[in-house]
Amino acid sequence: MPQFISIPTPGLHCIGAYRADPAGAPLGGIVVVQEIFGVNAHIRRIVDGYAQAGYVAIAPALFDHVESGVELDYDEVGVARGRALAGEVGFDRAVESVASAAQAIASAGRIGVVGYCWGGTVAFLSATRLGLPAVVYYGGRSVPFLHETARAPLLFHFGERDPIIPPADVSLHRERQPQAEFHVYAAGHGFNCDVRADYDPASAALARERSLAFFARELGADA
């Protein structure tokens, strides 16, 4: 059964996390990195989905560094509050927390990361700084870090109608990270989230299929 657990992070500070385990022997482990809205029902469904696909999955509650139990709505108030909390946490602490979450599920085998929006950039940095294979969904804050060298494989998902990530930024990703796998969908920002206006079921399903293929390849026994 899925469960909420507590995981230690550097500085002896513990944060919460939502964890789900597969029915049988795990294929590996996946750290799911939240959007700016917290470890909400949408993120928990993603964790559950990866567990159903055979992985031990865990979503660290990154905002617990500032305020515990945060779940925000997808509206102007939620966006403003989420951006403020993300700024307070910062990318360094977020990446450290991914490392802690990965350690918490280390017994599952090889570990990968998948992140969404703000969490997409955290996932990218997990590949450059932690050496973890990473899937990046519309990580709109990654441009300042594209000079960093990836120490693990990367898969990027973008929406071609995303107002937050213009085509020039997507091109910059391709230029600075030419070894990575890229996919662009006929969709907007947040197309994977079923409670957003830009949710696109077909794009979300295809991106999930490609993400599962990536993790099967990079976390498998022959990786």
PDB file of C-alpha atoms in Angstrom:
ATOM      1  CA  MET A   1       0.000   0.000   0.000  1.00  0.00           C
ATOM      2  CA  PRO A   2       1.209   3.560  -0.639  1.00  0.00           C
ATOM      3  CA  GLN A   3       2.371   5.351   2.471  1.00  0.00           C
ATOM      4  CA  PHE A   4       3.669   8.656   3.752  1.00  0.00           C
ATOM      5  CA  ILE A   5       7.105   8.333   5.306  1.00  0.00           C
ATOM      6  CA  SER A   6       9.784  10.599   6.732  1.00  0.00           C
ATOM      7  CA  ILE A   7      13.264  10.775   5.206  1.00  0.00           C
ATOM      8  CA  PRO A   8      16.397  12.457   6.602  1.00  0.00           C
ATOM      9  CA  THR A   9      18.134  15.152   4.570  1.00  0.00           C
ATOM     10  CA  PRO A  10      21.479  16.928   5.111  1.00  0.00           C
ATOM     11  CA  GLY A  11      21.568  18.995   8.266  1.00  0.00           C
ATOM     12  CA  LEU A  12      19.574  16.380  10.216  1.00  0.00           C
ATOM     13  CA  HIS A  13      16.319  17.836   8.896  1.00  0.00           C
ATOM     14  CA  CYS A  14      13.613  15.327   7.989  1.00  0.00           C
ATOM     15  CA  ILE A  15      10.991  15.866   5.310  1.00  0.00           C
ATOM     16  CA  GLY A  16       7.953  13.877   4.329  1.00  0.00           C
ATOM     17  CA  ALA A  17       7.643  11.702   1.237  1.00  0.00           C
ATOM     18  CA  TYR A  18       4.952   9.690  -0.491  1.00  0.00           C
ATOM     19  CA  ARG A  19       6.087   6.167  -1.373  1.00  0.00           C
ATOM     20  CA  ALA A  20       4.481   3.337  -3.312  1.00  0.00           C
ATOM     21  CA  ASP A  21       5.888  -0.137  -3.948  1.00  0.00           C
ATOM     22  CA  PRO A  22       5.146  -2.599  -6.759  1.00  0.00           C
ATOM     23  CA  ALA A  23       3.324  -5.867  -6.172  1.00  0.00           C
ATOM     24  CA  GLY A  24       6.367  -7.948  -7.109  1.00  0.00           C
ATOM     25  CA  ALA A  25      10.125  -7.606  -7.262  1.00  0.00           C
ATOM     26  CA  PRO A  26      10.991  -4.029  -8.282  1.00  0.00           C
ATOM     27  CA  LEU A  27      12.470  -3.125 -11.643  1.00  0.00           C
ATOM     28  CA  GLY A  28      14.308  -0.257  -9.956  1.00  0.00           C
ATOM     29  CA  GLY A  29      13.420   2.946  -8.167  1.00  0.00           C
ATOM     30  CA  ILE A  30      12.097   6.297  -9.363  1.00  0.00           C
ATOM     31  CA  VAL A  31      12.134   9.615  -7.514  1.00  0.00           C
ATOM     32  CA  VAL A  32       9.185  11.757  -8.610  1.00  0.00           C
ATOM     33  CA  VAL A  33       9.829  15.487  -8.249  1.00  0.00           C
ATOM     34  CA  GLN A  34       6.821  17.714  -7.664  1.00  0.00           C
ATOM     35  CA  GLU A  35       5.627  20.814  -9.458  1.00  0.00           C
ATOM     36  CA  ILE A  36       5.325  24.043  -7.451  1.00  0.00           C
ATOM     37  CA  PHE A  37       2.013  22.796  -6.063  1.00  0.00           C
ATOM     38  CA  GLY A  38       3.407  20.278  -3.582  1.00  0.00           C
ATOM     39  CA  VAL A  39       3.015  16.514  -3.313  1.00  0.00           C
ATOM     40  CA  ASN A  40      -0.634  16.792  -4.228  1.00  0.00           C
ATOM     41  CA  ALA A  41      -3.119  14.248  -5.584  1.00  0.00           C
ATOM     42  CA  HIS A  42      -1.704  14.565  -9.102  1.00  0.00           C
ATOM     43  CA  ILE A  43       1.866  13.805  -7.976  1.00  0.00           C
ATOM     44  CA  ARG A  44       0.642  10.952  -5.801  1.00  0.00           C
ATOM     45  CA  ARG A  45      -1.130   9.443  -8.827  1.00  0.00           C
ATOM     46  CA  ILE A  46       2.136   9.607 -10.759  1.00  0.00           C
ATOM     47  CA  VAL A  47       3.918   7.806  -7.915  1.00  0.00           C
ATOM     48  CA  ASP A  48       1.175   5.168  -7.852  1.00  0.00           C
ATOM     49  CA  GLY A  49       1.436   4.784 -11.623  1.00  0.00           C
ATOM     50  CA  TYR A  50       5.150   4.077 -11.551  1.00  0.00           C
ATOM     51  CA  ALA A  51       4.607   1.548  -8.762  1.00  0.00           C
ATOM     52  CA  GLN A  52       1.979  -0.177 -10.887  1.00  0.00           C
ATOM     53  CA  ALA A  53       4.563  -0.268 -13.689  1.00  0.00           C
ATOM     54  CA  GLY A  54       6.942  -2.178 -11.417  1.00  0.00           C
ATOM     55  CA  TYR A  55       9.072   0.474  -9.726  1.00  0.00           C
ATOM     56  CA  VAL A  56       9.492   1.595  -6.152  1.00  0.00           C
ATOM     57  CA  ALA A  57       8.461   5.244  -6.480  1.00  0.00           C
ATOM     58  CA  ILE A  58       8.845   8.099  -4.028  1.00  0.00           C
ATOM     59  CA  ALA A  59       7.975  11.794  -4.087  1.00  0.00           C
ATOM     60  CA  PRO A  60       9.858  13.861  -1.503  1.00  0.00           C
ATOM     61  CA  ALA A  61       7.853  16.765  -0.093  1.00  0.00           C
ATOM     62  CA  LEU A  62      10.376  19.471  -0.978  1.00  0.00           C
ATOM     63  CA  PHE A  63       8.358  22.290   0.543  1.00  0.00           C
ATOM     64  CA  ASP A  64       8.657  20.614   3.971  1.00  0.00           C
ATOM     65  CA  HIS A  65      11.953  22.468   4.259  1.00  0.00           C
ATOM     66  CA  VAL A  66       9.847  25.611   4.649  1.00  0.00           C
ATOM     67  CA  GLU A  67       6.300  24.533   5.482  1.00  0.00           C
ATOM     68  CA  SER A  68       4.899  21.038   5.974  1.00  0.00           C
ATOM     69  CA  GLY A  69       1.912  19.509   4.255  1.00  0.00           C
ATOM     70  CA  VAL A  70       1.677  21.971   1.366  1.00  0.00           C
ATOM     71  CA  GLU A  71      -0.868  21.162  -1.358  1.00  0.00           C
ATOM     72  CA  LEU A  72      -1.815  24.090  -3.571  1.00  0.00           C
ATOM     73  CA  ASP A  73      -4.545  24.686  -6.124  1.00  0.00           C
ATOM     74  CA  TYR A  74      -3.812  25.291  -9.799  1.00  0.00           C
ATOM     75  CA  ASP A  75      -4.903  28.917  -9.693  1.00  0.00           C
ATOM     76  CA  GLU A  76      -3.267  32.344  -9.393  1.00  0.00           C
ATOM     77  CA  VAL A  77      -3.019  32.108  -5.623  1.00  0.00           C
ATOM     78  CA  GLY A  78      -1.504  28.635  -5.814  1.00  0.00           C
ATOM     79  CA  VAL A  79       0.994  29.680  -8.483  1.00  0.00           C
ATOM     80  CA  ALA A  80       2.120  32.718  -6.484  1.00  0.00           C
ATOM     81  CA  ARG A  81       2.497  30.740  -3.267  1.00  0.00           C
ATOM     82  CA  GLY A  82       4.212  27.847  -5.020  1.00  0.00           C
ATOM     83  CA  ARG A  83       6.735  30.086  -6.719  1.00  0.00           C
ATOM     84  CA  ALA A  84       7.543  31.747  -3.406  1.00  0.00           C
ATOM     85  CA  LEU A  85       8.036  28.401  -1.657  1.00  0.00           C
ATOM     86  CA  ALA A  86      10.175  27.061  -4.500  1.00  0.00           C
ATOM     87  CA  GLY A  87      12.347  30.146  -4.223  1.00  0.00           C
ATOM     88  CA  GLU A  88      12.758  29.624  -0.491  1.00  0.00           C
ATOM     89  CA  VAL A  89      13.720  25.970  -0.897  1.00  0.00           C
ATOM     90  CA  GLY A  90      16.122  26.639  -3.771  1.00  0.00           C
ATOM     91  CA  PHE A  91      17.575  24.170  -6.232  1.00  0.00           C
ATOM     92  CA  ASP A  92      20.508  23.092  -4.065  1.00  0.00           C
ATOM     93  CA  ARG A  93      18.280  21.859  -1.242  1.00  0.00           C
ATOM     94  CA  ALA A  94      15.873  20.311  -3.719  1.00  0.00           C
ATOM     95  CA  VAL A  95      18.638  18.278  -5.347  1.00  0.00           C
ATOM     96  CA  GLU A  96      19.965  17.237  -1.934  1.00  0.00           C
ATOM     97  CA  SER A  97      16.459  16.015  -1.105  1.00  0.00           C
ATOM     98  CA  VAL A  98      16.322  13.967  -4.313  1.00  0.00           C
ATOM     99  CA  ALA A  99      19.570  12.321  -3.214  1.00  0.00           C
ATOM    100  CA  SER A 100      17.999  11.557   0.171  1.00  0.00           C
ATOM    101  CA  ALA A 101      14.894  10.106  -1.469  1.00  0.00           C
ATOM    102  CA  ALA A 102      17.050   7.985  -3.767  1.00  0.00           C
ATOM    103  CA  GLN A 103      18.913   6.657  -0.747  1.00  0.00           C
ATOM    104  CA  ALA A 104      15.610   5.821   0.941  1.00  0.00           C
ATOM    105  CA  ILE A 105      14.709   3.452  -1.914  1.00  0.00           C
ATOM    106  CA  ALA A 106      18.240   2.277  -2.743  1.00  0.00           C
ATOM    107  CA  SER A 107      17.306  -1.350  -2.107  1.00  0.00           C
ATOM    108  CA  ALA A 108      15.083  -1.222  -5.219  1.00  0.00           C
ATOM    109  CA  GLY A 109      18.153  -1.270  -7.478  1.00  0.00           C
ATOM    110  CA  ARG A 110      19.142   1.413  -9.967  1.00  0.00           C
ATOM    111  CA  ILE A 111      17.431   4.748  -9.376  1.00  0.00           C
ATOM    112  CA  GLY A 112      16.082   7.291 -11.845  1.00  0.00           C
ATOM    113  CA  VAL A 113      14.318  10.636 -11.502  1.00  0.00           C
ATOM    114  CA  VAL A 114      11.304  12.196 -13.195  1.00  0.00           C
ATOM    115  CA  GLY A 115      10.240  15.787 -12.578  1.00  0.00           C
ATOM    116  CA  TYR A 116       7.561  18.193 -13.704  1.00  0.00           C
ATOM    117  CA  CYS A 117       7.842  21.962 -14.313  1.00  0.00           C
ATOM    118  CA  TRP A 118       9.966  23.239 -11.387  1.00  0.00           C
ATOM    119  CA  GLY A 119      10.603  19.611 -10.561  1.00  0.00           C
ATOM    120  CA  GLY A 120      11.693  19.073 -14.152  1.00  0.00           C
ATOM    121  CA  THR A 121      14.622  21.388 -13.592  1.00  0.00           C
ATOM    122  CA  VAL A 122      15.386  19.579 -10.333  1.00  0.00           C
ATOM    123  CA  ALA A 123      15.368  16.312 -12.300  1.00  0.00           C
ATOM    124  CA  PHE A 124      17.776  17.797 -14.852  1.00  0.00           C
ATOM    125  CA  LEU A 125      20.113  18.862 -12.060  1.00  0.00           C
ATOM    126  CA  SER A 126      19.861  15.363 -10.606  1.00  0.00           C
ATOM    127  CA  ALA A 127      21.431  14.096 -13.829  1.00  0.00           C
ATOM    128  CA  THR A 128      24.208  16.702 -13.826  1.00  0.00           C
ATOM    129  CA  ARG A 129      24.969  16.733 -10.086  1.00  0.00           C
ATOM    130  CA  LEU A 130      23.924  13.301  -8.826  1.00  0.00           C
ATOM    131  CA  GLY A 131      24.497  11.192 -11.921  1.00  0.00           C
ATOM    132  CA  LEU A 132      20.925   9.846 -11.948  1.00  0.00           C
ATOM    133  CA  PRO A 133      19.116   9.101 -15.230  1.00  0.00           C
ATOM    134  CA  ALA A 134      16.387  11.710 -15.515  1.00  0.00           C
ATOM    135  CA  VAL A 135      13.164  12.439 -17.388  1.00  0.00           C
ATOM    136  CA  VAL A 136      12.374  16.149 -17.586  1.00  0.00           C
ATOM    137  CA  TYR A 137       8.801  17.286 -18.236  1.00  0.00           C
ATOM    138  CA  TYR A 138       8.661  20.957 -19.314  1.00  0.00           C
ATOM    139  CA  GLY A 139      11.440  22.105 -16.976  1.00  0.00           C
ATOM    140  CA  GLY A 140      11.144  25.809 -17.641  1.00  0.00           C
ATOM    141  CA  ARG A 141      13.900  26.938 -15.274  1.00  0.00           C
ATOM    142  CA  SER A 142      16.725  24.844 -16.696  1.00  0.00           C
ATOM    143  CA  VAL A 143      18.202  27.378 -19.120  1.00  0.00           C
ATOM    144  CA  PRO A 144      20.643  28.935 -16.587  1.00  0.00           C
ATOM    145  CA  PHE A 145      22.038  25.456 -15.877  1.00  0.00           C
ATOM    146  CA  LEU A 146      22.388  24.083 -19.403  1.00  0.00           C
ATOM    147  CA  HIS A 147      26.154  24.547 -19.275  1.00  0.00           C
ATOM    148  CA  GLU A 148      26.342  21.755 -16.675  1.00  0.00           C
ATOM    149  CA  THR A 149      27.566  18.411 -17.988  1.00  0.00           C
ATOM    150  CA  ALA A 150      25.118  15.546 -17.728  1.00  0.00           C
ATOM    151  CA  ARG A 151      26.543  12.587 -15.829  1.00  0.00           C
ATOM    152  CA  ALA A 152      23.624  10.347 -16.770  1.00  0.00           C
ATOM    153  CA  PRO A 153      21.173   9.945 -19.657  1.00  0.00           C
ATOM    154  CA  LEU A 154      18.436  12.555 -20.100  1.00  0.00           C
ATOM    155  CA  LEU A 155      15.000  12.569 -21.714  1.00  0.00           C
ATOM    156  CA  PHE A 156      13.206  15.892 -22.280  1.00  0.00           C
ATOM    157  CA  HIS A 157       9.466  16.365 -22.924  1.00  0.00           C
ATOM    158  CA  PHE A 158       8.237  19.769 -24.172  1.00  0.00           C
ATOM    159  CA  GLY A 159       4.938  21.201 -25.411  1.00  0.00           C
ATOM    160  CA  GLU A 160       5.214  23.212 -28.612  1.00  0.00           C
ATOM    161  CA  ARG A 161       2.502  25.613 -27.385  1.00  0.00           C
ATOM    162  CA  ASP A 162       4.113  26.173 -23.978  1.00  0.00           C
ATOM    163  CA  PRO A 163       4.181  29.943 -23.268  1.00  0.00           C
ATOM    164  CA  ILE A 164       6.698  29.443 -20.451  1.00  0.00           C
ATOM    165  CA  ILE A 165       9.272  27.604 -22.589  1.00  0.00           C
ATOM    166  CA  PRO A 166       9.540  29.286 -26.016  1.00  0.00           C
ATOM    167  CA  PRO A 167      10.970  27.445 -29.052  1.00  0.00           C
ATOM    168  CA  ALA A 168      14.269  29.301 -28.636  1.00  0.00           C
ATOM    169  CA  ASP A 169      14.702  27.750 -25.183  1.00  0.00           C
ATOM    170  CA  VAL A 170      13.932  24.277 -26.519  1.00  0.00           C
ATOM    171  CA  SER A 171      16.548  24.838 -29.221  1.00  0.00           C
ATOM    172  CA  LEU A 172      19.040  25.908 -26.573  1.00  0.00           C
ATOM    173  CA  HIS A 173      18.412  22.658 -24.707  1.00  0.00           C
ATOM    174  CA  ARG A 174      19.154  20.705 -27.885  1.00  0.00           C
ATOM    175  CA  GLU A 175      22.313  22.737 -28.505  1.00  0.00           C
ATOM    176  CA  ARG A 176      23.700  22.469 -24.970  1.00  0.00           C
ATOM    177  CA  GLN A 177      22.612  18.866 -24.287  1.00  0.00           C
ATOM    178  CA  PRO A 178      22.957  17.220 -27.722  1.00  0.00           C
ATOM    179  CA  GLN A 179      23.344  13.736 -26.264  1.00  0.00           C
ATOM    180  CA  ALA A 180      19.869  13.828 -24.706  1.00  0.00           C
ATOM    181  CA  GLU A 181      16.626  12.411 -26.075  1.00  0.00           C
ATOM    182  CA  PHE A 182      14.023  15.073 -26.993  1.00  0.00           C
ATOM    183  CA  HIS A 183      10.310  14.952 -27.742  1.00  0.00           C
ATOM    184  CA  VAL A 184       8.017  17.903 -28.506  1.00  0.00           C
ATOM    185  CA  TYR A 185       4.235  17.480 -28.357  1.00  0.00           C
ATOM    186  CA  ALA A 186       1.351  19.412 -29.869  1.00  0.00           C
ATOM    187  CA  ALA A 187       0.394  20.639 -26.414  1.00  0.00           C
ATOM    188  CA  GLY A 188       0.878  23.416 -23.887  1.00  0.00           C
ATOM    189  CA  HIS A 189       2.558  23.667 -20.507  1.00  0.00           C
ATOM    190  CA  GLY A 190       1.605  21.026 -17.956  1.00  0.00           C
ATOM    191  CA  PHE A 191       0.118  18.717 -20.585  1.00  0.00           C
ATOM    192  CA  ASN A 192       0.724  15.700 -18.353  1.00  0.00           C
ATOM    193  CA  CYS A 193      -1.406  17.027 -15.470  1.00  0.00           C
ATOM    194  CA  ASP A 194      -5.051  15.935 -15.616  1.00  0.00           C
ATOM    195  CA  VAL A 195      -6.281  18.870 -13.517  1.00  0.00           C
ATOM    196  CA  ARG A 196      -4.716  21.585 -15.678  1.00  0.00           C
ATOM    197  CA  ALA A 197      -6.461  23.339 -18.544  1.00  0.00           C
ATOM    198  CA  ASP A 198      -3.596  22.304 -20.856  1.00  0.00           C
ATOM    199  CA  TYR A 199      -3.946  18.612 -20.068  1.00  0.00           C
ATOM    200  CA  ASP A 200      -3.591  16.606 -23.279  1.00  0.00           C
ATOM    201  CA  PRO A 201      -4.403  12.915 -22.769  1.00  0.00           C
ATOM    202  CA  ALA A 202      -2.785  11.722 -26.004  1.00  0.00           C
ATOM    203  CA  SER A 203       0.458  13.615 -25.361  1.00  0.00           C
ATOM    204  CA  ALA A 204       0.506  12.497 -21.729  1.00  0.00           C
ATOM    205  CA  ALA A 205       0.047   8.857 -22.717  1.00  0.00           C
ATOM    206  CA  LEU A 206       2.789   8.999 -25.346  1.00  0.00           C
ATOM    207  CA  ALA A 207       5.187  10.782 -22.984  1.00  0.00           C
ATOM    208  CA  ARG A 208       4.530   8.158 -20.304  1.00  0.00           C
ATOM    209  CA  GLU A 209       5.195   5.369 -22.810  1.00  0.00           C
ATOM    210  CA  ARG A 210       8.494   6.979 -23.791  1.00  0.00           C
ATOM    211  CA  SER A 211       9.419   7.598 -20.163  1.00  0.00           C
ATOM    212  CA  LEU A 212       8.786   3.978 -19.230  1.00  0.00           C
ATOM    213  CA  ALA A 213      10.911   2.843 -22.177  1.00  0.00           C
ATOM    214  CA  PHE A 214      13.692   5.184 -21.031  1.00  0.00           C
ATOM    215  CA  PHE A 215      13.620   3.831 -17.479  1.00  0.00           C
ATOM    216  CA  ALA A 216      13.452   0.224 -18.677  1.00  0.00           C
ATOM    217  CA  ARG A 217      16.585   0.870 -20.718  1.00  0.00           C
ATOM    218  CA  GLU A 218      18.529   2.921 -18.168  1.00  0.00           C
ATOM    219  CA  LEU A 219      17.541   1.103 -14.965  1.00  0.00           C
ATOM    220  CA  GLY A 220      17.351  -2.428 -16.339  1.00  0.00           C
ATOM    221  CA  ALA A 221      19.640  -5.268 -15.393  1.00  0.00           C
ATOM    222  CA  ASP A 222      21.748  -4.736 -18.510  1.00  0.00           C
ATOM    223  CA  ALA A 223      22.119  -0.961 -18.044  1.00  0.00           C
TER     224      ALA A 223
END
